Amino acid sequence: MAAPVFNTNTDSLPVNPDLQKERATASFNVLELTHILDGGAEITKRRKELEALILSDPAFSSKDLLYLTKSEQYENALLRSVKLVQWKDKYKWSQEDVAMAQQINNSTEAITLHTDMFIPALQRLTSEEQRAKWLPLALKHNIIGTYAQTELGHGTNLRNLETTATFDAKMDEFVLNTPKITSMKWWPGALGKSSTHAIVLAQLVIAGKHHGLQAFIIQLRSLEDHTPMPGITVGDIGPKLGLNYVDNGFLILKNVRIPRENMLMGNASVSRDGQFKQLKSDKTNYSTMMYVRVMITRWAFGCLAGSVMIAMRYSAVRRQLYIDPKAGEVQILDYQTQQYKLFPALASAFAIFFTSQKLISDYNRELQNLIKGDKELLAEYHSVTSAMKAVCSDIMTDHISALRRSLGGHGYMNLSGISTAMQNSLSLVTVEGENTVLYQQTARHLLKQVARAMSGGTLTRSVAFLGQNLDSVPQLDSSEDCRNVHLVLKLYQKMAKRILVQAGTLLQTDLMKGLPEHEAWNKNQVTLVRAAKAYSLLHLVQCNVEGVEGLRKSVSPELVAALRRLCCLFALYYLESNAGLFMQTEAVSPSQLDIVRSTQMELLSEIRPDAVALADAVDMPDSGHKSVLGCYDGNVYERMYAAALGEPMNKTQVHPSYYKHLRGMIKGTASKL
Amino acid sequence: MFGTDFRPIFPGNSYPFRLHDSMFRQTIQKQGRLEQREKWGTLAENCSIIGTYAQTELGHGSFLRGLETTAEYDVRTREFILNSPSITASKFWPGGLGKTANHCVVMARLKMSGRDCGMQSFIVPIRDMETHNPLPGVTVGDIGPKFGYAAMDNGFLSLNKVRVPRENMLMRYSQVLEDGTFIFPKNDRLVYGSMTLIRTSIVGSCGRALAKAATIATRYSAVRRQSEIASKGGEVQVIDFQTQQHKLFTQIASAYALMNAGKFAANLYNQVSAKIEDGQLEDLPVLHALTAALKAFSSWEMASGIEQCRMACGGHGYLLASGIPQIYEDMVPACTYEGENTVMCLQTARFLNKCQEATNRGEKLPPLAHFLQAAKGNRKSGLSSSMDLTQLVAAYEFRAATASAEANSRLKAQRAEGRSEADAWNNSTQLLVQAALAFSHAFTVRAFVESVQNANFHPNVKSVMTQLATLYALTGILRYCGDFTKGGYMSDSQIRLVQDRFFDLLTALRPNAVALVDAFDFPDQVLGSALGRWDGNVYEAIMETARKSTLNKSQVHPAFYKYQKPFMDSFKAQAKL
Ligand SMILES: Cc1cc2nc3c(=O)[nH]c(=O)nc-3n(C[C@H](O)[C@H](O)[C@H](O)COP(=O)(O)OP(=O)(O)OC[C@H]3O[C@@H](n4cnc5c(N)ncnc54)[C@H](O)[C@@H]3O)c2cc1C
Ligand SMILES: Cc1cc2nc3c(=O)[nH]c(=O)nc-3n(C[C@H](O)[C@H](O)[C@H](O)COP(=O)(O)OP(=O)(O)OC[C@H]3O[C@@H](n4cnc5c(N)ncnc54)[C@H](O)[C@@H]3O)c2cc1C
């Protein structure tokens, strides 16, 4: 490529003056908010240390990473996995450090399932001897494992998985098979190329009798040369919308024999003579499942917050058109419509943050009781985590694609950072429980609670509102009322309670008409999912209000005020966008909706001066998000230009395909003239 | 970003000659004088020159008057000197510009001895016809990896005092004479004609893109069996779940609605164009307003609709082999190009606002905007359990009229509070955008209903299309029921009727769902989808694409020897110590 026409040394440029101005006018101290998001000043400090280490390594921060093919992306992600483990050992990282390192790296390693699923499963599902045998091997990375559950034909309905493990009493072995094309394992991360072992879920068959799903540990690849073991066909499932650096894999098993001891026997056992015994309920697995769902709310926060940060900074730098023709071009952040794309997304990020934080602290507090299998608690926590996983990933998904579009044409560049974040995060609505299915699980639990409330039974915390009399909650009559989040919260409760009761009544009516339960359920399925969503919104608003109010004592009043504005915007935004729910339950009338709308517009103007500072507080380093539009210093155009010059297609002035295809056409027709 | 791993057979919107075929040749035809059309048009038609259309710059896309590239006339040599004075003036985005095109229509600000003569189009040769190397003063290249459009070399271009002969300015409207006299165009409103045409065609394209995604998701949902409805009743096709029907059927309806709206808008364009040829320009504003917001409405509906279809495919929707990501990536830029959606809505809103003011003065409105007068008075919907289509259209027109009246009164209130015109406008824009979308939505519903009522269908087809049009209208009423109950227009019990009917329609449409998407008749090669194949052999097809993954070239990936093996060996070594 010829010498660049414009300066492309982006390190030497001063901070964009518009951004500087934004930062100077913020009403609160950004660092204070960053500390809250990190969990404390020391944690922020620790994060910065880890960032300095990780992001100075080219494997994590090289600008060339954008241009890799799928195969090269995988190679790079494998290198990242290796480096993180090496650093962990070398610097004696704590559990928290490891989690933070993953967060800094946006979990873009190839082998996450080894630590996130394989090792926990070895801890939970094994007998004592099995643990003693396998765990050290896994912890020391002598074997690399994954967790293979989903099949080509089944993801949601695990009971119908088709892989079989048949006990051969003569040999004291299990014989594993994936009999049909739909039975092959499909999707597990790191299964395609990296893992040497897998925990495989299969239907246990002893002497023709089925004993349900059990977990088996299988060696996939030779520990000498990594080639697949006999009877095993394994590979990568091919290109995906995002996450192309992970070797999600398929696995076909043909008469694969493993010793009887390779069935994980923590919960159930098979004896030498083929006796099957259920030792304890498999409900203990739930705690891990719930934990993963909680972590998804946390990722949803990270993806959304990072994207908002990028969009906010760019919108402060980008000038386009004018409001007042005489006053010159304005920052697009000054357009009300732009604010309405960005600020509700920002407010949602904080709402998800406070919710996630609450879920994590509840989990840590109750972990022992969850593991013990406290039924009431499990049911409640299961209902809440399912709903929050679904609603947080839904909300994040909606906002991220709108944020990408809010950047105009440049949002379509991978360099924008949001397009890639979006592609990677879009899997969250499907994995670890498909959202529609999760909402239904919560709906089932909630309807039981409605029935209990009606018969005067005691209610757990998350559904206590069902037992309250909410008929006399005051109406929203003014902008002040709208800003009273406690009042708005009450209206959410009123709405949710009535929606749930109405849904329950519909179901009941159909049952009374003599419809079998499953038909009645399917006939009202959309209504039930909607009811669970209504409840989920209430729960988010509640966590958000409690989270912000909980800071009152420890945080400066300016910051609390700034967060309250977001909290209020969040509640009103989702009230308006779900107006149907509120009107159907007479919680809000159409004319009150106008007040809700105009109050949101007031809030947009009030949030405007703090917008960049609120986004800055997310504090994702430039080398981490790699967005040319969202850099701290706002030198957007120089970075875009410099990056375009680095595009491999520009290595030569004339692309090789010119000689192959284009030249002949141009010359060929030219001679005809 | 997906490297060599995935190539659809038909690249959709993204292929290097797209701009040559469309914008380059069209601009020459529309803006060139006869001799220019003959010279350049012929060369372009024969592909002796390959061109593109460079308007957008790094710093400006929506605001065309903000473009910074300049063209200065040099009377002495009778040439224009084109220049990109700053980094933000670099052209950025034009398709085919990076590596393919050797000529380019460049939009630049014309300066005549210092005087600003507005934006003009210039034909600029950018690459040598022999060697294909960039010409002196030209810096050109590909802009780098994008969300989609991998097959298109969208490019950047900076011009350093590049000279072109006077004849290279397209002079159908404005002219520069040899001596440097500038002649203003007689009527520059006509210049907007081709923009309107392109926006109209985007509406139909959005409908077709959504139709593709709906075809894939619907066929797959008929093949996919997952979970039971009745316990021990066996696994059902996921299309039997009510929630799944909700996801799919609303999008099938939306696809039909948008394709149809595109047809209506195109007819309208042709009618208005014919009148314009006769010198009648009065319909131009309403046409312009309608197509601007309709382009925004349809592309937004398409984008969220396609995503819904993808997610309805569960995990496999996330595979590129599902074909849906490709459709989305290909079409979602329609929200941004040819007029950014928000900016489009606000243009329409200006028109709506003028209509409101005209109504307030008691003036008559043009036919297409006639219903905006309906906001007056205490109206009640006559909707009954028969769900009469005419009543549904009336409801949407009521909603559009109310939204536009409300935006207008907010604007007036803001002015009354003493705000400047500019601030008053900006503080009302969110409502104005909603009004423009409500206007487009009403147009789409009316077009759908009219086409169903007037078409000469077989009774069976008519009956299912009526169901579909009704479902389309009901979906919007449930989604925006706050708007429809304003001022008591619809009552709670009417909303309940709507809801009941909506669920009944899902059941009623179920037997015809696959037929409705089969009717789109997309060949498998166009869908490019393992999930949406006509023959339903989904699992074999997914497996087939997996086998081709570049990671599967060897049983052991080279990265294993490079990183993983040394890593695992280092632990083994430790264990031995
Ligand atoms: C990026 C990615 C990574 C993954 N990683 C792993 C992994 O590491 N290990 C692993 O084992 N799996 C993994 N998976 C698989 C994932 O867990 C499944 O895709 C997920 O559980 C959804 O199941 P499904 O694909 O069968 O969807 P389906 O259930 O087929 O969903 C299709 C449609 O049917 C609907 N539907 C299904 N059942 C019902 C019902 N009862 N009621 C109403 N609607 C219903 C759904 O709502 C959806 O609209 C991964 C998937 C992705 C996308
Ligand atoms: C795939 C693709 C292909 C393209 N191909 C071409 C091509 O061939 N030739 C070419 O010339 N260009 C091309 N473009 C560029 C495209 O035309 C521009 O990106 C488009 O015009 C939008 O302008 P922008 O990027 O400046 O957005 P911006 O105007 O910067 O938009 C950013 C944000 O600001 C908001 N905003 C801007 N002005 C206002 C306002 N007045 N009021 C309220 N909000 C406002 C927008 O709503 C948006 O949210 C292409 C773009 C893409 C993505």
Short mmCIF file of N, CA, C and O and ligand atoms in Angstrom, two decimals, chain A residues 113 117 146-158 185-191 237 240 242-243 246 248 424 426-437 440 444 521-522 525 529, chain B residues 220-221 224-229 236-244 247-248 308-319 539, ligand 1:
data_model
loop_
_atom_site.label_atom_id
_atom_site.label_comp_id
_atom_site.label_asym_id
_atom_site.label_seq_id
_atom_site.Cartn_x
_atom_site.Cartn_y
_atom_site.Cartn_z
N LEU A 113 -14.95 -24.85 28.70
CA LEU A 113 -15.80 -25.87 29.31
C LEU A 113 -15.04 -26.80 30.24
O LEU A 113 -15.63 -27.40 31.13
N MET A 117 -17.49 -26.65 33.13
CA MET A 117 -18.45 -27.75 33.18
C MET A 117 -17.81 -29.09 33.52
O MET A 117 -18.36 -29.85 34.30
N THR A 146 -14.70 -32.02 28.12
CA THR A 146 -15.87 -31.20 27.84
C THR A 146 -17.10 -31.95 28.31
O THR A 146 -16.99 -33.08 28.81
N TYR A 147 -18.27 -31.30 28.18
CA TYR A 147 -19.51 -31.85 28.70
C TYR A 147 -20.47 -31.99 27.54
O TYR A 147 -20.92 -30.98 26.99
N ALA A 148 -20.77 -33.20 27.12
CA ALA A 148 -21.56 -33.40 25.90
C ALA A 148 -22.97 -33.86 26.22
O ALA A 148 -23.18 -35.01 26.61
N GLN A 149 -23.88 -32.97 26.03
CA GLN A 149 -25.26 -33.22 26.37
C GLN A 149 -26.13 -33.11 25.13
O GLN A 149 -26.68 -34.10 24.66
N THR A 150 -26.20 -31.89 24.54
CA THR A 150 -27.06 -31.65 23.37
C THR A 150 -26.73 -32.58 22.20
O THR A 150 -25.57 -32.87 21.93
N GLU A 151 -27.77 -33.03 21.52
CA GLU A 151 -27.59 -33.83 20.30
C GLU A 151 -28.16 -33.07 19.12
O GLU A 151 -28.88 -32.09 19.29
N LEU A 152 -27.86 -33.56 17.94
CA LEU A 152 -28.37 -32.89 16.74
C LEU A 152 -29.88 -32.78 16.81
O LEU A 152 -30.46 -31.75 16.47
N GLY A 153 -30.54 -33.80 17.29
CA GLY A 153 -32.01 -33.80 17.33
C GLY A 153 -32.62 -33.23 18.59
O GLY A 153 -33.79 -32.89 18.61
N HIS A 154 -31.86 -33.12 19.67
CA HIS A 154 -32.45 -32.69 20.94
C HIS A 154 -31.56 -31.78 21.75
O HIS A 154 -30.43 -32.13 22.06
N GLY A 155 -32.11 -30.63 22.10
CA GLY A 155 -31.41 -29.72 22.99
C GLY A 155 -32.27 -29.42 24.19
O GLY A 155 -31.87 -29.59 25.34
N THR A 156 -33.51 -29.06 23.92
CA THR A 156 -34.42 -28.67 25.00
C THR A 156 -34.90 -29.88 25.78
O THR A 156 -34.88 -29.90 27.00
N ASN A 157 -35.33 -30.90 25.04
CA ASN A 157 -35.95 -32.04 25.69
C ASN A 157 -34.92 -33.13 25.96
O ASN A 157 -34.76 -34.06 25.20
N LEU A 158 -34.25 -32.99 27.10
CA LEU A 158 -33.14 -33.91 27.39
C LEU A 158 -33.62 -35.33 27.61
O LEU A 158 -32.89 -36.28 27.34
N LYS A 185 -23.84 -36.27 19.23
CA LYS A 185 -23.68 -35.08 20.07
C LYS A 185 -23.36 -33.91 19.16
O LYS A 185 -22.62 -34.07 18.16
N TRP A 186 -23.87 -32.78 19.48
CA TRP A 186 -23.75 -31.62 18.60
C TRP A 186 -23.77 -30.36 19.44
O TRP A 186 -24.67 -30.19 20.24
N TRP A 187 -22.83 -29.52 19.31
CA TRP A 187 -22.73 -28.21 19.96
C TRP A 187 -21.70 -28.10 21.07
O TRP A 187 -21.16 -27.01 21.29
N PRO A 188 -21.41 -29.15 21.85
CA PRO A 188 -20.53 -28.91 23.00
C PRO A 188 -19.24 -28.18 22.63
O PRO A 188 -18.60 -28.50 21.63
N GLY A 189 -18.91 -27.18 23.42
CA GLY A 189 -17.73 -26.37 23.18
C GLY A 189 -16.47 -27.20 23.37
O GLY A 189 -16.42 -28.09 24.22
N ALA A 190 -15.44 -26.95 22.56
CA ALA A 190 -14.13 -27.62 22.65
C ALA A 190 -14.19 -29.10 22.35
O ALA A 190 -13.21 -29.81 22.50
N LEU A 191 -15.34 -29.57 21.90
CA LEU A 191 -15.46 -30.99 21.57
C LEU A 191 -14.79 -31.31 20.23
O LEU A 191 -14.21 -32.38 20.05
N ILE A 237 -18.29 -28.35 14.16
CA ILE A 237 -19.59 -28.28 13.48
C ILE A 237 -19.66 -27.22 12.40
O ILE A 237 -20.68 -27.07 11.74
N LYS A 240 -20.33 -20.40 12.45
CA LYS A 240 -21.48 -19.95 13.21
C LYS A 240 -21.61 -18.44 13.09
O LYS A 240 -20.71 -17.76 12.64
N GLY A 242 -21.45 -16.33 15.41
CA GLY A 242 -20.37 -15.74 16.19
C GLY A 242 -19.63 -16.85 16.87
O GLY A 242 -19.84 -18.03 16.55
N LEU A 243 -18.74 -16.52 17.81
CA LEU A 243 -18.02 -17.54 18.58
C LEU A 243 -17.26 -18.50 17.69
O LEU A 243 -17.13 -19.68 18.01
N VAL A 246 -14.38 -20.87 18.93
CA VAL A 246 -14.62 -22.08 19.72
C VAL A 246 -14.89 -23.25 18.80
O VAL A 246 -15.65 -23.13 17.84
N ASN A 248 -16.90 -25.77 18.73
CA ASN A 248 -18.09 -26.54 19.06
C ASN A 248 -18.07 -27.78 18.18
O ASN A 248 -17.78 -27.68 16.99
N ASN A 424 -21.43 -12.56 18.96
CA ASN A 424 -21.07 -13.53 19.99
C ASN A 424 -22.17 -13.68 21.03
O ASN A 424 -22.43 -14.76 21.52
N LEU A 426 -25.38 -13.29 20.79
CA LEU A 426 -26.71 -13.72 20.36
C LEU A 426 -27.03 -15.16 20.73
O LEU A 426 -28.17 -15.58 20.64
N SER A 427 -26.02 -15.91 21.15
CA SER A 427 -26.31 -17.29 21.54
C SER A 427 -26.95 -17.36 22.92
O SER A 427 -27.53 -18.37 23.27
N LEU A 428 -26.86 -16.27 23.69
CA LEU A 428 -27.29 -16.36 25.09
C LEU A 428 -28.79 -16.63 25.25
O LEU A 428 -29.21 -17.19 26.25
N VAL A 429 -29.61 -16.22 24.29
CA VAL A 429 -31.05 -16.48 24.43
C VAL A 429 -31.37 -17.96 24.27
O VAL A 429 -32.44 -18.40 24.68
N THR A 430 -30.45 -18.71 23.68
CA THR A 430 -30.72 -20.12 23.38
C THR A 430 -30.02 -21.08 24.34
O THR A 430 -30.60 -22.09 24.74
N VAL A 431 -28.77 -20.78 24.68
CA VAL A 431 -28.01 -21.75 25.47
C VAL A 431 -28.48 -21.80 26.92
O VAL A 431 -29.09 -20.86 27.41
N GLU A 432 -28.20 -22.90 27.57
CA GLU A 432 -28.52 -23.08 28.99
C GLU A 432 -30.00 -22.85 29.28
O GLU A 432 -30.37 -22.21 30.25
N GLY A 433 -30.82 -23.38 28.42
CA GLY A 433 -32.27 -23.24 28.59
C GLY A 433 -32.80 -22.20 27.63
O GLY A 433 -32.54 -21.02 27.79
N GLU A 434 -33.52 -22.67 26.61
CA GLU A 434 -34.07 -21.77 25.60
C GLU A 434 -35.11 -20.87 26.29
O GLU A 434 -35.90 -21.34 27.11
N ASN A 435 -35.10 -19.58 25.95
CA ASN A 435 -35.89 -18.62 26.74
C ASN A 435 -37.38 -18.93 26.83
O ASN A 435 -37.97 -18.84 27.92
N THR A 436 -38.00 -19.29 25.71
CA THR A 436 -39.43 -19.59 25.76
C THR A 436 -39.71 -20.73 26.74
O THR A 436 -40.69 -20.71 27.48
N VAL A 437 -38.82 -21.70 26.74
CA VAL A 437 -38.99 -22.84 27.62
C VAL A 437 -38.80 -22.40 29.08
O VAL A 437 -39.53 -22.81 29.98
N GLN A 440 -41.75 -20.58 30.59
CA GLN A 440 -42.83 -21.50 30.97
C GLN A 440 -42.56 -22.17 32.30
O GLN A 440 -43.47 -22.42 33.08
N ARG A 444 -45.08 -21.91 35.50
CA ARG A 444 -45.61 -23.04 36.29
C ARG A 444 -45.46 -22.78 37.78
O ARG A 444 -46.40 -22.96 38.56
N TRP A 521 -52.86 -26.12 28.70
CA TRP A 521 -51.59 -25.39 28.81
C TRP A 521 -51.18 -24.84 27.44
O TRP A 521 -50.87 -23.68 27.28
N ASN A 522 -51.21 -25.69 26.43
CA ASN A 522 -50.76 -25.24 25.11
C ASN A 522 -51.68 -24.17 24.53
O ASN A 522 -51.24 -23.27 23.83
N GLN A 525 -50.54 -20.98 26.10
CA GLN A 525 -49.08 -20.90 26.25
C GLN A 525 -48.55 -19.48 26.07
O GLN A 525 -47.73 -19.01 26.87
N VAL A 529 -46.52 -17.38 28.94
CA VAL A 529 -45.18 -16.84 28.74
C VAL A 529 -45.20 -15.33 28.99
O VAL A 529 -44.31 -14.76 29.62
N TYR B 220 -38.40 -25.70 9.07
CA TYR B 220 -37.63 -26.39 10.12
C TYR B 220 -38.54 -26.74 11.29
O TYR B 220 -38.44 -27.84 11.85
N SER B 221 -39.44 -25.84 11.65
CA SER B 221 -40.32 -26.10 12.80
C SER B 221 -41.28 -27.23 12.52
O SER B 221 -41.85 -27.81 13.46
N ARG B 224 -38.63 -30.28 12.98
CA ARG B 224 -38.06 -30.43 14.32
C ARG B 224 -39.10 -30.96 15.28
O ARG B 224 -40.19 -30.41 15.41
N ARG B 225 -38.74 -32.04 15.97
CA ARG B 225 -39.63 -32.53 17.03
C ARG B 225 -38.92 -32.35 18.35
O ARG B 225 -37.75 -32.72 18.50
N GLN B 226 -39.60 -31.76 19.28
CA GLN B 226 -38.96 -31.45 20.55
C GLN B 226 -40.03 -31.31 21.63
O GLN B 226 -40.97 -30.56 21.46
N SER B 227 -39.90 -32.03 22.68
CA SER B 227 -40.78 -31.97 23.84
C SER B 227 -42.18 -32.49 23.51
O SER B 227 -42.57 -32.56 22.36
N GLU B 228 -42.86 -32.78 24.58
CA GLU B 228 -44.22 -33.30 24.43
C GLU B 228 -45.21 -32.22 24.81
O GLU B 228 -44.87 -31.32 25.57
N ILE B 229 -46.39 -32.29 24.28
CA ILE B 229 -47.46 -31.43 24.81
C ILE B 229 -48.20 -32.26 25.86
O ILE B 229 -48.27 -31.88 27.01
N VAL B 236 -43.71 -33.64 19.78
CA VAL B 236 -44.48 -32.97 18.74
C VAL B 236 -43.55 -32.16 17.85
O VAL B 236 -42.44 -31.81 18.21
N GLN B 237 -44.06 -31.84 16.68
CA GLN B 237 -43.38 -30.86 15.83
C GLN B 237 -43.42 -29.54 16.59
O GLN B 237 -44.47 -29.18 17.12
N VAL B 238 -42.31 -28.82 16.64
CA VAL B 238 -42.34 -27.61 17.48
C VAL B 238 -43.34 -26.59 16.95
O VAL B 238 -43.81 -25.72 17.69
N ILE B 239 -43.74 -26.72 15.70
CA ILE B 239 -44.72 -25.79 15.15
C ILE B 239 -46.09 -25.96 15.81
O ILE B 239 -46.98 -25.12 15.67
N ASP B 240 -46.27 -27.03 16.58
CA ASP B 240 -47.53 -27.20 17.28
C ASP B 240 -47.62 -26.44 18.59
O ASP B 240 -48.69 -26.34 19.19
N PHE B 241 -46.50 -25.93 19.05
CA PHE B 241 -46.56 -25.11 20.27
C PHE B 241 -47.16 -23.75 19.92
O PHE B 241 -46.76 -23.12 18.94
N GLN B 242 -48.06 -23.30 20.77
CA GLN B 242 -48.69 -22.01 20.51
C GLN B 242 -47.65 -20.88 20.45
O GLN B 242 -47.71 -19.99 19.62
N THR B 243 -46.66 -20.94 21.38
CA THR B 243 -45.64 -19.88 21.38
C THR B 243 -44.85 -19.87 20.08
O THR B 243 -44.48 -18.82 19.57
N GLN B 244 -44.62 -21.06 19.52
CA GLN B 244 -43.88 -21.14 18.25
C GLN B 244 -44.73 -20.58 17.12
O GLN B 244 -44.24 -19.88 16.24
N LYS B 247 -44.49 -16.93 17.14
CA LYS B 247 -43.25 -16.42 16.56
C LYS B 247 -43.29 -16.48 15.03
O LYS B 247 -42.86 -15.55 14.35
N LEU B 248 -43.79 -17.59 14.50
CA LEU B 248 -43.68 -17.81 13.05
C LEU B 248 -44.78 -17.11 12.25
O LEU B 248 -44.51 -16.44 11.26
N GLN B 308 -36.20 -12.87 14.99
CA GLN B 308 -37.17 -13.74 15.66
C GLN B 308 -37.20 -15.12 14.99
O GLN B 308 -37.27 -16.14 15.67
N CYS B 309 -37.15 -15.13 13.68
CA CYS B 309 -37.15 -16.42 12.96
C CYS B 309 -35.89 -17.22 13.32
O CYS B 309 -35.95 -18.43 13.51
N ARG B 310 -34.76 -16.52 13.40
CA ARG B 310 -33.52 -17.23 13.71
C ARG B 310 -33.61 -17.86 15.10
O ARG B 310 -33.30 -19.03 15.29
N MET B 311 -34.07 -17.07 16.06
CA MET B 311 -34.13 -17.60 17.42
C MET B 311 -35.16 -18.71 17.54
O MET B 311 -35.03 -19.60 18.37
N ALA B 312 -36.17 -18.68 16.69
CA ALA B 312 -37.18 -19.74 16.71
C ALA B 312 -36.60 -21.08 16.25
O ALA B 312 -37.23 -22.11 16.40
N CYS B 313 -35.42 -21.05 15.66
CA CYS B 313 -34.77 -22.30 15.27
C CYS B 313 -33.89 -22.86 16.39
O CYS B 313 -33.13 -23.82 16.16
N GLY B 314 -33.93 -22.27 17.57
CA GLY B 314 -33.13 -22.79 18.68
C GLY B 314 -31.66 -22.72 18.36
O GLY B 314 -31.21 -21.84 17.61
N GLY B 315 -30.88 -23.66 18.89
CA GLY B 315 -29.44 -23.63 18.70
C GLY B 315 -29.02 -23.64 17.23
O GLY B 315 -28.14 -22.89 16.82
N HIS B 316 -29.68 -24.44 16.42
CA HIS B 316 -29.24 -24.58 15.03
C HIS B 316 -29.42 -23.29 14.22
O HIS B 316 -28.80 -23.13 13.17
N GLY B 317 -30.26 -22.38 14.71
CA GLY B 317 -30.39 -21.09 14.04
C GLY B 317 -29.09 -20.30 14.09
O GLY B 317 -28.86 -19.40 13.29
N TYR B 318 -28.25 -20.63 15.06
CA TYR B 318 -26.98 -19.93 15.25
C TYR B 318 -25.89 -20.42 14.31
O TYR B 318 -24.84 -19.79 14.17
N LEU B 319 -26.14 -21.55 13.67
CA LEU B 319 -25.18 -22.03 12.66
C LEU B 319 -25.33 -21.18 11.40
O LEU B 319 -26.44 -20.87 10.99
N TYR B 539 -31.20 -32.80 9.00
CA TYR B 539 -30.05 -33.25 9.78
C TYR B 539 -28.90 -33.69 8.88
O TYR B 539 -27.74 -33.42 9.15
C1 LIG C 1 -23.21 -21.11 20.72
C2 LIG C 1 -23.81 -22.35 21.33
C3 LIG C 1 -23.07 -23.09 22.23
C4 LIG C 1 -23.57 -24.27 22.81
N1 LIG C 1 -22.80 -25.00 23.66
C5 LIG C 1 -23.25 -26.19 24.17
C6 LIG C 1 -22.44 -27.03 25.00
O1 LIG C 1 -21.31 -26.66 25.32
N2 LIG C 1 -22.91 -28.23 25.44
C7 LIG C 1 -24.16 -28.65 25.10
O2 LIG C 1 -24.54 -29.75 25.48
N3 LIG C 1 -24.99 -27.87 24.32
C8 LIG C 1 -24.56 -26.65 23.83
N4 LIG C 1 -25.39 -25.87 23.03
C9 LIG C 1 -26.74 -26.34 22.69
C10 LIG C 1 -27.83 -25.60 23.43
O3 LIG C 1 -27.83 -25.97 24.77
C11 LIG C 1 -29.20 -25.89 22.75
O4 LIG C 1 -29.15 -25.34 21.46
C12 LIG C 1 -30.33 -25.29 23.55
O5 LIG C 1 -30.56 -26.07 24.69
C13 LIG C 1 -31.65 -25.15 22.75
O6 LIG C 1 -32.11 -26.40 22.33
P1 LIG C 1 -32.45 -26.72 20.82
O7 LIG C 1 -31.36 -26.23 19.97
O8 LIG C 1 -32.84 -28.12 20.78
O9 LIG C 1 -33.73 -25.80 20.48
P2 LIG C 1 -35.19 -26.35 20.21
O10 LIG C 1 -35.75 -26.86 21.47
O11 LIG C 1 -35.21 -27.20 19.03
O12 LIG C 1 -35.92 -24.94 19.87
C14 LIG C 1 -36.53 -24.64 18.61
C15 LIG C 1 -37.82 -23.87 18.87
O13 LIG C 1 -38.77 -24.72 19.50
C16 LIG C 1 -39.33 -24.12 20.64
N5 LIG C 1 -39.64 -25.12 21.68
C17 LIG C 1 -38.96 -26.25 22.01
N6 LIG C 1 -39.58 -26.89 23.06
C18 LIG C 1 -40.65 -26.12 23.40
C19 LIG C 1 -41.67 -26.21 24.39
N7 LIG C 1 -41.72 -27.24 25.24
N8 LIG C 1 -42.59 -25.23 24.43
C20 LIG C 1 -42.56 -24.19 23.57
N9 LIG C 1 -41.62 -24.05 22.62
C21 LIG C 1 -40.68 -25.00 22.52
C22 LIG C 1 -38.25 -23.15 21.13
O14 LIG C 1 -38.83 -22.09 21.85
C23 LIG C 1 -37.65 -22.67 19.81
O15 LIG C 1 -38.39 -21.58 19.33
C24 LIG C 1 -24.88 -24.69 22.47
C25 LIG C 1 -25.66 -23.92 21.57
C26 LIG C 1 -25.14 -22.75 21.00
C27 LIG C 1 -25.98 -21.94 20.06
#
